[in-house]
Amino acid sequence: MLAFSHTDDPFSERREQMVTADLIGRRIRDPNVLRAMLLTPRHLFVPASMRSMAYEDGPLAIGYGATISQPYVVALMTESVSLEPRHRVLEIGTGSGYQAAILGQLAGQVYTIEIVPQLAESAARTLCELGYANVHVRHGDGYKGWKEHAPYDRIVVTAAPLEVPRELIVELARGGRLVAPVGAAGSQELVLIDKRFDGRIERLRMGFVNFVPMKPGAR
Ligand code: SAH
């Protein structure tokens, strides 16, 4: 049960507009993705002073060099990995926790890693307060993955590395899918990777995007 009450939500109309104009209007079709984005209180994932901007059609800076991604980009990435309730998902770059909350409504278990301790802590608190009990946050370096729960059926990377980190490909299950923004600032492309059952890797490019860079962790 989610701890959030929709009956006294001042933003429900804004959220409906967001789903209609920015998601359906741009061909996001998956009804489960649309439903999750309609039900998730995005304004509670941004600092209190920014709540009125939470449903705008763009990314928002949330401090510590992080941004909560544009709603359309969250929907596109989520749709691109076709989640099922049995899936175990790894996210790199927890940030506000919003993308993790969306993943948590469509998958079985979500493990998410954040390199900035303050963000990991505040996202964990928000997710806990709102009742997303199947989302697990850890402070750490995404380049190293999260071995204990591997292999993952799906991996969603929300900070941009120059190349898809090798450890993440290792931790991706056979038959699994990974989506990541890849490349240097200004020329990042969204890449979808399929790991076939025979271990072969297939890549599909999905167009240009703009994410914060994935920081190298401590060696
Ligand atoms: N998914 C987030 C958006 C995050 S922005 C949301 O829904 O709000 C990218 C995040 O990746 C930032 O919070 C940044 O601190 C984090 N990050 C950058 N490099 C990282 C790394 N090596 N490992 C884990 N997280 C990283």
Tab-separated table of C-alpha atoms and ligand atoms in Angstrom:
chain	number	residue	atom	x	y	z
A	1	MET	CA	0.000	0.000	0.000
A	2	LEU	CA	1.390	3.382	-0.926
A	3	ALA	CA	1.401	5.976	1.815
A	4	PHE	CA	0.367	8.735	-0.564
A	5	SER	CA	-3.259	9.890	-0.686
A	6	HIS	CA	-4.517	10.942	-4.101
A	7	THR	CA	-7.730	12.439	-2.800
A	8	ASP	CA	-6.091	15.598	-1.449
A	9	ASP	CA	-3.387	15.889	-4.102
A	10	PRO	CA	-3.220	19.438	-5.487
A	11	PHE	CA	-1.157	18.238	-8.460
A	12	SER	CA	-3.327	15.452	-9.862
A	13	GLU	CA	-4.614	17.633	-12.690
A	14	ARG	CA	-1.096	18.772	-13.631
A	15	ARG	CA	-0.023	15.145	-13.681
A	16	GLU	CA	-2.874	14.203	-16.004
A	17	GLN	CA	-1.881	17.028	-18.346
A	18	MET	CA	1.734	15.826	-18.258
A	19	VAL	CA	0.698	12.291	-19.193
A	20	THR	CA	-1.623	13.444	-21.971
A	21	ALA	CA	0.522	16.132	-23.569
A	22	ASP	CA	4.108	15.102	-22.910
A	23	LEU	CA	3.830	11.300	-22.910
A	24	ILE	CA	0.828	10.166	-24.976
A	25	GLY	CA	1.378	13.194	-27.228
A	26	ARG	CA	4.883	11.868	-27.964
A	27	ARG	CA	3.849	8.266	-28.558
A	28	ILE	CA	4.498	6.661	-25.207
A	29	ARG	CA	2.008	3.779	-25.465
A	30	ASP	CA	2.652	1.255	-22.699
A	31	PRO	CA	-0.430	1.517	-20.447
A	32	ASN	CA	1.536	0.338	-17.412
A	33	VAL	CA	4.133	3.089	-17.861
A	34	LEU	CA	1.404	5.695	-18.344
A	35	ARG	CA	-0.456	4.477	-15.263
A	36	ALA	CA	2.674	4.536	-13.081
A	37	MET	CA	3.469	8.090	-14.170
A	38	LEU	CA	-0.108	9.162	-13.570
A	39	LEU	CA	-0.017	7.752	-10.039
A	40	THR	CA	3.452	8.831	-8.887
A	41	PRO	CA	3.641	12.154	-7.004
A	42	ARG	CA	6.654	13.572	-8.870
A	43	HIS	CA	6.419	16.812	-6.832
A	44	LEU	CA	7.351	14.888	-3.669
A	45	PHE	CA	10.694	13.874	-5.253
A	46	VAL	CA	11.936	17.465	-5.669
A	47	PRO	CA	12.931	19.957	-2.969
A	48	ALA	CA	9.892	21.687	-1.408
A	49	SER	CA	10.748	25.042	-3.024
A	50	MET	CA	10.527	23.460	-6.503
A	51	ARG	CA	7.244	21.585	-6.225
A	52	SER	CA	5.340	23.938	-8.505
A	53	MET	CA	7.843	23.170	-11.314
A	54	ALA	CA	7.801	19.401	-10.878
A	55	TYR	CA	5.490	18.671	-13.817
A	56	GLU	CA	7.196	20.901	-16.362
A	57	ASP	CA	8.311	19.347	-19.619
A	58	GLY	CA	12.029	19.248	-18.827
A	59	PRO	CA	14.673	18.067	-16.373
A	60	LEU	CA	15.066	19.917	-13.037
A	61	ALA	CA	18.265	20.431	-11.061
A	62	ILE	CA	17.819	18.945	-7.576
A	63	GLY	CA	21.211	19.804	-6.054
A	64	TYR	CA	24.587	17.999	-5.791
A	65	GLY	CA	24.917	18.056	-9.598
A	66	ALA	CA	21.898	15.796	-10.074
A	67	THR	CA	18.754	16.333	-12.101
A	68	ILE	CA	15.382	14.638	-12.035
A	69	SER	CA	14.975	13.625	-15.674
A	70	GLN	CA	12.344	15.060	-17.998
A	71	PRO	CA	9.083	13.071	-17.604
A	72	TYR	CA	9.161	12.032	-21.276
A	73	VAL	CA	12.710	10.642	-20.928
A	74	VAL	CA	11.726	8.669	-17.802
A	75	ALA	CA	8.767	7.209	-19.715
A	76	LEU	CA	10.835	6.457	-22.836
A	77	MET	CA	13.574	4.653	-20.918
A	78	THR	CA	11.061	2.714	-18.839
A	79	GLU	CA	9.036	1.706	-21.890
A	80	SER	CA	12.176	0.687	-23.799
A	81	VAL	CA	13.065	-2.059	-21.309
A	82	SER	CA	9.517	-3.620	-21.200
A	83	LEU	CA	9.257	-4.487	-17.535
A	84	GLU	CA	7.419	-7.433	-16.067
A	85	PRO	CA	6.426	-8.050	-12.445
A	86	ARG	CA	8.950	-10.911	-12.159
A	87	HIS	CA	11.891	-8.670	-13.132
A	88	ARG	CA	14.778	-7.738	-10.901
A	89	VAL	CA	16.062	-4.309	-11.941
A	90	LEU	CA	19.262	-2.379	-11.294
A	91	GLU	CA	19.271	1.406	-11.649
A	92	ILE	CA	22.445	3.485	-11.689
A	93	GLY	CA	22.009	7.089	-10.486
A	94	THR	CA	19.183	7.182	-7.929
A	95	GLY	CA	19.123	11.018	-7.820
A	96	SER	CA	15.684	11.977	-6.509
A	97	GLY	CA	14.398	8.388	-6.524
A	98	TYR	CA	11.630	9.218	-9.028
A	99	GLN	CA	12.761	6.871	-11.805
A	100	ALA	CA	13.267	4.128	-9.203
A	101	ALA	CA	9.689	4.651	-7.939
A	102	ILE	CA	8.365	4.223	-11.495
A	103	LEU	CA	10.461	1.070	-11.995
A	104	GLY	CA	9.266	-0.257	-8.638
A	105	GLN	CA	5.640	-0.166	-9.764
A	106	LEU	CA	6.347	-2.259	-12.861
A	107	ALA	CA	9.021	-4.699	-11.693
A	108	GLY	CA	9.459	-7.094	-8.788
A	109	GLN	CA	12.524	-5.684	-7.045
A	110	VAL	CA	14.538	-2.553	-7.806
A	111	TYR	CA	18.114	-2.005	-6.629
A	112	THR	CA	19.425	1.509	-7.160
A	113	ILE	CA	22.908	2.960	-6.599
A	114	GLU	CA	23.780	6.621	-5.989
A	115	ILE	CA	27.275	8.054	-5.672
A	116	VAL	CA	26.334	11.179	-3.670
A	117	PRO	CA	25.596	10.057	-0.093
A	118	GLN	CA	23.177	12.917	0.647
A	119	LEU	CA	21.087	12.046	-2.421
A	120	ALA	CA	21.104	8.327	-1.590
A	121	GLU	CA	19.867	9.152	1.884
A	122	SER	CA	17.147	11.584	0.873
A	123	ALA	CA	15.887	9.347	-1.971
A	124	ALA	CA	15.768	6.361	0.398
A	125	ARG	CA	13.746	8.443	2.855
A	126	THR	CA	11.286	9.666	0.200
A	127	LEU	CA	10.797	6.156	-1.207
A	128	CYS	CA	10.259	4.740	2.279
A	129	GLU	CA	7.817	7.479	3.315
A	130	LEU	CA	5.787	6.930	0.148
A	131	GLY	CA	5.726	3.167	0.691
A	132	TYR	CA	7.819	1.883	-2.250
A	133	ALA	CA	8.985	-1.093	-0.226
A	134	ASN	CA	10.494	-3.048	-3.139
A	135	VAL	CA	12.996	-0.277	-4.023
A	136	HIS	CA	16.381	-0.649	-2.333
A	137	VAL	CA	18.826	2.282	-2.335
A	138	ARG	CA	22.566	2.017	-1.798
A	139	HIS	CA	25.283	4.634	-1.684
A	140	GLY	CA	28.075	3.508	-3.992
A	141	ASP	CA	29.734	3.619	-7.387
A	142	GLY	CA	27.597	2.404	-10.275
A	143	TYR	CA	30.646	1.381	-12.344
A	144	LYS	CA	31.078	-1.452	-9.866
A	145	GLY	CA	27.503	-2.724	-10.123
A	146	TRP	CA	25.765	-4.476	-7.207
A	147	LYS	CA	26.935	-8.082	-7.292
A	148	GLU	CA	24.859	-9.433	-4.394
A	149	HIS	CA	21.606	-9.269	-6.329
A	150	ALA	CA	22.913	-9.982	-9.848
A	151	PRO	CA	22.022	-11.075	-12.453
A	152	TYR	CA	19.512	-8.364	-13.336
A	153	ASP	CA	16.756	-8.801	-15.906
A	154	ARG	CA	16.880	-5.099	-16.629
A	155	ILE	CA	19.420	-2.329	-16.018
A	156	VAL	CA	18.561	1.365	-16.341
A	157	VAL	CA	21.467	3.817	-16.265
A	158	THR	CA	20.470	7.437	-15.614
A	159	ALA	CA	23.894	9.134	-15.648
A	160	ALA	CA	25.992	9.129	-18.818
A	161	PRO	CA	29.203	7.064	-19.001
A	162	LEU	CA	31.538	7.354	-22.004
A	163	GLU	CA	31.018	3.646	-22.588
A	164	VAL	CA	28.609	1.157	-21.044
A	165	PRO	CA	30.459	-0.053	-17.914
A	166	ARG	CA	31.761	-3.586	-18.369
A	167	GLU	CA	30.585	-4.753	-14.928
A	168	LEU	CA	26.998	-3.827	-15.807
A	169	ILE	CA	27.109	-6.005	-18.933
A	170	VAL	CA	28.452	-8.827	-16.738
A	171	GLU	CA	25.606	-8.362	-14.225
A	172	LEU	CA	22.938	-8.290	-16.959
A	173	ALA	CA	21.117	-11.638	-17.218
A	174	ARG	CA	21.066	-13.562	-20.488
A	175	GLY	CA	17.869	-12.486	-22.197
A	176	GLY	CA	18.172	-9.186	-20.303
A	177	ARG	CA	18.052	-5.580	-21.453
A	178	LEU	CA	19.965	-2.458	-20.492
A	179	VAL	CA	19.304	1.157	-21.411
A	180	ALA	CA	21.894	3.917	-20.932
A	181	PRO	CA	22.770	7.383	-22.175
A	182	VAL	CA	26.282	6.963	-23.581
A	183	GLY	CA	28.836	9.564	-24.626
A	184	ALA	CA	30.401	12.893	-23.742
A	185	ALA	CA	28.312	15.926	-22.759
A	186	GLY	CA	26.634	17.364	-25.838
A	187	SER	CA	26.762	14.130	-27.872
A	188	GLN	CA	25.129	11.468	-25.734
A	189	GLU	CA	22.952	8.849	-27.329
A	190	LEU	CA	20.444	6.600	-25.650
A	191	VAL	CA	21.647	3.025	-26.242
A	192	LEU	CA	19.535	-0.093	-25.767
A	193	ILE	CA	21.473	-3.309	-25.245
A	194	ASP	CA	20.020	-6.807	-25.559
A	195	LYS	CA	21.999	-9.667	-24.091
A	196	ARG	CA	20.897	-12.734	-26.031
A	197	PHE	CA	20.491	-16.142	-24.461
A	198	ASP	CA	23.705	-17.243	-26.201
A	199	GLY	CA	25.515	-14.282	-24.585
A	200	ARG	CA	25.708	-12.177	-27.765
A	201	ILE	CA	25.256	-8.416	-27.298
A	202	GLU	CA	23.053	-6.367	-29.633
A	203	ARG	CA	22.892	-2.575	-29.563
A	204	LEU	CA	20.217	-0.234	-30.773
A	205	ARG	CA	20.597	3.537	-30.804
A	206	MET	CA	17.505	5.453	-29.772
A	207	GLY	CA	18.450	9.080	-30.343
A	208	PHE	CA	20.207	11.939	-28.626
A	209	VAL	CA	19.686	12.827	-24.971
A	210	ASN	CA	21.207	15.024	-22.304
A	211	PHE	CA	22.100	13.498	-18.923
A	212	VAL	CA	24.552	14.435	-16.190
A	213	PRO	CA	27.846	12.571	-16.670
A	214	MET	CA	28.479	9.376	-14.733
A	215	LYS	CA	31.279	10.223	-12.324
A	216	PRO	CA	34.242	7.929	-11.910
A	217	GLY	CA	34.160	6.440	-8.410
A	218	ALA	CA	37.073	6.106	-6.010
A	219	ARG	CA	39.511	3.401	-7.126
B	1	SAH	N1	17.268	8.695	-11.889
B	1	SAH	C1	17.344	10.004	-11.292
B	1	SAH	C2	18.082	11.000	-12.165
B	1	SAH	C3	19.462	11.056	-11.717
B	1	SAH	S1	20.587	12.236	-12.351
B	1	SAH	C4	15.994	10.536	-10.896
B	1	SAH	O1	14.978	9.910	-11.226
B	1	SAH	O2	15.941	11.571	-10.219
B	1	SAH	C5	22.038	11.207	-12.315
B	1	SAH	C6	22.455	10.722	-10.951
B	1	SAH	O3	23.556	9.847	-11.135
B	1	SAH	C7	22.957	11.822	-10.032
B	1	SAH	O4	22.241	11.764	-8.831
B	1	SAH	C8	24.422	11.495	-9.825
B	1	SAH	O5	24.907	11.839	-8.545
B	1	SAH	C9	24.433	9.998	-10.048
B	1	SAH	N2	25.751	9.431	-10.414
B	1	SAH	C10	26.734	9.999	-11.154
B	1	SAH	N3	27.779	9.167	-11.280
B	1	SAH	C11	27.446	8.023	-10.611
B	1	SAH	C12	28.118	6.779	-10.371
B	1	SAH	N4	29.362	6.527	-10.822
B	1	SAH	N5	27.472	5.845	-9.641
B	1	SAH	C13	26.224	6.068	-9.142
B	1	SAH	N6	25.547	7.220	-9.342
B	1	SAH	C14	26.141	8.185	-10.064
